[in-house]
Short mmCIF file of C-alpha atoms in Angstrom, two decimals:
data_model
loop_
_atom_site.label_atom_id
_atom_site.label_comp_id
_atom_site.label_asym_id
_atom_site.label_seq_id
_atom_site.Cartn_x
_atom_site.Cartn_y
_atom_site.Cartn_z
CA ARG A 26 32.49 -18.75 44.79
CA LYS A 27 32.07 -15.22 43.52
CA GLU A 28 32.83 -14.67 39.84
CA VAL A 29 35.13 -11.73 40.65
CA GLU A 30 37.07 -11.72 43.91
CA GLN A 31 39.10 -9.06 45.63
CA ASP A 32 40.78 -8.74 49.01
CA PRO A 33 38.56 -6.24 50.83
CA GLY A 34 41.48 -4.82 52.85
CA PRO A 35 41.68 -2.21 54.19
CA PHE A 36 45.11 -1.43 52.90
CA ASN A 37 46.61 1.26 55.15
CA VAL A 38 49.66 2.91 53.57
CA PRO A 39 51.62 6.10 54.19
CA GLU A 40 51.70 8.90 51.67
CA GLY A 41 54.20 8.27 48.96
CA ALA A 42 54.00 4.49 49.21
CA THR A 43 53.41 2.13 46.31
CA VAL A 44 50.44 -0.18 46.71
CA ALA A 45 49.11 -2.97 44.53
CA PHE A 46 45.73 -4.69 44.41
CA ASN A 47 44.90 -7.94 42.71
CA CYS A 48 41.55 -9.18 41.48
CA THR A 49 40.81 -12.71 40.28
CA TYR A 50 38.02 -13.75 37.96
CA SER A 51 36.60 -17.19 37.29
CA ASN A 52 34.96 -16.77 33.91
CA SER A 53 37.60 -17.51 31.31
CA ALA A 54 35.31 -16.06 28.63
CA SER A 55 35.62 -12.60 30.17
CA GLN A 56 36.70 -10.21 27.45
CA SER A 57 37.00 -6.76 29.02
CA PHE A 58 38.38 -5.62 32.33
CA PHE A 59 38.12 -2.42 34.29
CA TRP A 60 39.00 -0.65 37.52
CA TYR A 61 36.38 1.63 39.06
CA ARG A 62 36.94 3.90 42.02
CA GLN A 63 34.26 4.56 44.63
CA ASP A 64 34.57 7.24 47.27
CA CYS A 65 32.71 6.85 50.56
CA ARG A 66 28.94 7.22 50.03
CA LYS A 67 29.44 8.12 46.38
CA GLU A 68 28.88 6.38 43.06
CA PRO A 69 31.54 4.28 41.32
CA LYS A 70 33.53 6.06 38.61
CA LEU A 71 35.63 4.49 35.92
CA LEU A 72 39.32 4.74 36.78
CA MET A 73 40.78 2.87 33.83
CA SER A 74 40.22 0.05 31.42
CA VAL A 75 42.69 -2.83 31.52
CA TYR A 76 44.25 -3.89 28.26
CA SER A 77 46.06 -7.13 27.48
CA SER A 78 49.33 -5.32 27.04
CA GLY A 79 48.93 -3.45 30.30
CA ASN A 80 48.37 0.26 30.50
CA GLU A 81 49.46 3.23 32.52
CA ASP A 82 47.76 6.47 33.42
CA GLY A 83 49.98 8.73 35.43
CA ARG A 84 50.64 7.06 38.79
CA PHE A 85 48.26 4.19 37.99
CA THR A 86 49.25 1.02 36.15
CA ALA A 87 46.86 -1.81 35.31
CA GLN A 88 47.90 -5.28 34.21
CA LEU A 89 46.01 -8.31 32.93
CA ASN A 90 47.15 -11.91 33.26
CA ARG A 91 44.77 -14.06 31.26
CA ALA A 92 46.60 -17.30 32.00
CA SER A 93 46.15 -16.89 35.72
CA GLN A 94 42.90 -14.96 35.37
CA TYR A 95 43.74 -11.92 37.40
CA ILE A 96 44.06 -8.22 36.96
CA SER A 97 46.10 -5.86 39.04
CA LEU A 98 46.24 -2.17 39.87
CA LEU A 99 49.43 -0.50 40.98
CA ILE A 100 49.39 2.98 42.53
CA ARG A 101 52.71 4.76 42.85
CA ASP A 102 53.43 7.73 45.11
CA SER A 103 50.15 7.39 46.95
CA LYS A 104 48.26 10.62 47.76
CA LEU A 105 45.75 11.21 50.54
CA SER A 106 43.19 11.75 47.80
CA ASP A 107 43.71 8.15 46.61
CA SER A 108 41.82 6.93 49.68
CA ALA A 109 38.78 5.14 48.30
CA THR A 110 37.44 1.71 47.44
CA TYR A 111 38.72 0.25 44.21
CA LEU A 112 36.36 -2.10 42.36
CA CYS A 113 37.51 -4.38 39.62
CA ALA A 114 35.03 -5.47 36.98
CA THR A 115 34.92 -7.96 34.13
CA SER A 116 32.65 -8.09 31.14
CA ASN A 117 31.73 -10.82 28.68
CA THR A 118 28.45 -9.80 27.12
CA GLY A 119 28.44 -6.08 27.71
CA LYS A 120 27.38 -6.26 31.32
CA LEU A 121 29.80 -5.69 34.14
CA ILE A 122 30.48 -8.11 37.01
CA PHE A 123 32.03 -6.28 39.94
CA GLY A 124 34.22 -7.50 42.75
CA GLN A 125 33.49 -6.51 46.34
CA GLY A 126 36.11 -3.80 46.25
CA THR A 127 39.40 -3.15 48.02
CA THR A 128 39.55 -0.27 50.45
CA LEU A 129 42.64 1.92 50.46
CA GLN A 130 43.46 4.35 53.26
CA VAL A 131 46.42 6.61 52.65
CA LYS A 132 47.75 8.11 55.88
CA PRO A 133 49.77 11.33 56.22
CA ASP B 14 26.52 18.18 30.67
CA ALA B 15 24.19 16.71 33.24
CA GLY B 16 25.13 13.27 34.48
CA VAL B 17 22.79 10.45 35.33
CA ILE B 18 19.99 11.74 37.53
CA GLN B 19 18.30 9.61 40.13
CA SER B 20 15.40 10.34 42.44
CA PRO B 21 14.71 10.23 45.24
CA ARG B 22 18.16 10.35 46.79
CA HIS B 23 16.89 8.86 50.03
CA GLU B 24 13.79 6.82 50.72
CA VAL B 25 12.57 5.46 54.01
CA THR B 26 9.49 3.28 53.89
CA GLU B 27 7.73 0.60 55.81
CA MET B 28 7.65 -3.06 54.94
CA GLY B 29 4.90 -3.84 52.48
CA GLN B 30 4.88 -0.43 50.82
CA GLU B 31 5.54 0.12 47.14
CA VAL B 32 8.77 1.88 46.28
CA THR B 33 9.51 3.48 42.91
CA LEU B 34 13.01 4.63 42.01
CA ARG B 35 13.57 6.86 39.03
CA CYS B 36 16.47 7.40 36.65
CA LYS B 37 17.24 9.78 33.81
CA PRO B 38 20.24 8.59 31.79
CA ILE B 39 22.76 10.80 30.06
CA SER B 40 21.27 12.12 26.85
CA GLY B 41 22.28 10.04 23.87
CA HIS B 42 23.24 6.97 25.88
CA ASP B 43 21.64 3.79 24.63
CA TYR B 44 22.37 1.48 27.56
CA LEU B 45 20.81 1.80 30.99
CA PHE B 46 21.73 -0.38 33.99
CA TRP B 47 20.18 -0.80 37.44
CA TYR B 48 22.46 -1.99 40.24
CA ARG B 49 22.03 -2.68 43.94
CA GLN B 50 24.88 -2.29 46.44
CA THR B 51 25.00 -3.73 49.96
CA MET B 52 27.88 -4.42 52.32
CA MET B 53 27.21 -8.15 52.18
CA ARG B 54 26.73 -8.64 48.45
CA GLY B 55 28.63 -5.75 46.91
CA LEU B 56 27.50 -4.15 43.65
CA GLU B 57 25.09 -6.39 41.76
CA LEU B 58 23.57 -5.84 38.34
CA LEU B 59 19.79 -6.20 38.50
CA ILE B 60 18.74 -5.47 34.90
CA TYR B 61 19.91 -3.60 31.87
CA PHE B 62 18.27 -2.07 28.83
CA ASN B 63 19.54 -1.37 25.33
CA ASN B 64 17.54 1.13 23.29
CA ASN B 65 14.75 0.91 25.90
CA VAL B 66 14.44 -2.88 25.57
CA PRO B 67 15.26 -5.08 28.58
CA ILE B 68 18.17 -7.30 27.59
CA ASP B 69 19.08 -9.19 30.76
CA ASP B 70 16.98 -9.27 33.91
CA SER B 71 18.63 -12.32 35.43
CA GLY B 72 19.81 -10.28 38.38
CA MET B 73 16.33 -9.21 39.46
CA PRO B 74 15.95 -10.95 42.82
CA GLU B 75 12.29 -11.92 42.57
CA ASP B 76 8.91 -10.98 41.19
CA ARG B 77 8.59 -8.14 43.67
CA PHE B 78 11.08 -6.20 41.54
CA SER B 79 10.16 -4.76 38.16
CA ALA B 80 11.81 -2.25 35.85
CA LYS B 81 10.58 -0.28 32.90
CA MET B 82 12.05 2.08 30.39
CA PRO B 83 9.18 3.76 28.54
CA ASN B 84 11.49 6.06 26.60
CA ALA B 85 15.15 6.87 26.09
CA SER B 86 15.26 9.43 28.88
CA PHE B 87 13.47 7.71 31.74
CA SER B 88 13.48 4.42 33.64
CA THR B 89 11.87 3.19 36.85
CA LEU B 90 12.66 0.39 39.25
CA LYS B 91 9.71 -0.67 41.36
CA ILE B 92 9.64 -2.85 44.43
CA GLN B 93 6.20 -4.07 45.52
CA PRO B 94 5.85 -5.05 48.29
CA SER B 95 9.10 -3.89 49.85
CA GLU B 96 10.88 -5.90 52.54
CA PRO B 97 13.64 -4.93 55.03
CA ARG B 98 16.16 -7.04 53.10
CA ASP B 99 15.65 -4.70 50.12
CA SER B 100 17.46 -1.96 52.05
CA ALA B 101 20.43 -0.98 49.94
CA VAL B 102 21.82 1.71 47.67
CA TYR B 103 20.33 1.46 44.19
CA PHE B 104 22.41 2.88 41.37
CA CYS B 105 21.41 3.63 37.82
CA ALA B 106 24.12 3.84 35.19
CA SER B 107 24.16 4.58 31.48
CA SER B 108 26.60 4.13 28.63
CA HIS B 109 26.97 4.56 24.91
CA ASP B 110 27.92 1.72 22.61
CA THR B 111 30.57 3.27 20.44
CA GLU B 112 34.29 2.69 20.37
CA LEU B 113 34.87 6.40 20.97
CA ALA B 114 32.72 6.21 24.08
CA GLY B 115 34.57 3.14 25.30
CA GLY B 116 31.73 0.69 24.70
CA PRO B 117 28.83 -0.20 26.94
CA GLU B 118 31.12 -1.12 29.81
CA THR B 119 32.26 2.47 30.25
CA GLN B 120 29.36 3.28 32.51
CA TYR B 121 28.44 6.54 34.18
CA PHE B 122 26.72 6.06 37.48
CA GLY B 123 24.11 8.24 39.08
CA PRO B 124 24.43 9.31 42.74
CA GLY B 125 22.24 6.46 43.89
CA THR B 126 19.08 6.12 45.94
CA ARG B 127 19.56 5.04 49.56
CA LEU B 128 16.58 2.87 50.42
CA LEU B 129 15.72 1.88 53.98
CA VAL B 130 12.80 -0.44 54.51
CA LEU B 131 11.68 -0.63 58.12
#
């Protein structure tokens, strides 16, 4: 079993839709959590850190559920430019463990 | 500011050849990470350095892989001899261990080297 698991998708949604991704992790000692975004044939870029209390950045909301060991990413009012692969990552000792990524396709 | 620089961007080589990938981290960053990404295995950490010292190389697949960081502005990942299963995108990333910078997990990735071993 992978340490960090994500549904690979793809998630195909129309513009303006709300879409949510979940990511589960198996290491209960994980201390930090992140969402990275990766465009096709590009490098991953940090989208947002995930805090215990949850956090929001514009149309993006990240949540952490330590009891159930999952993190989530909610995207409201999807834009065509949101089409990408979203990678969740956990950290315990300073190094990141990434999930396989969830692909989002936003259609006009 | 320049981001993480990797070279070459693309490499095609034949099985058995030596491959050397290069990385220049962002100036002032004290962590450097080497990752490999494939469709099958996703993004995997191979090795990381802190202040030029290798901290964790548990992700290095086998003895054919080696990495060095002779100074704060340069690192190499070498594969010798290369095999077709080494074909992947290799990313270098760097980060800075301060609260203001978001800690070592706030990593900035280079554009990657696409390696194809025939």
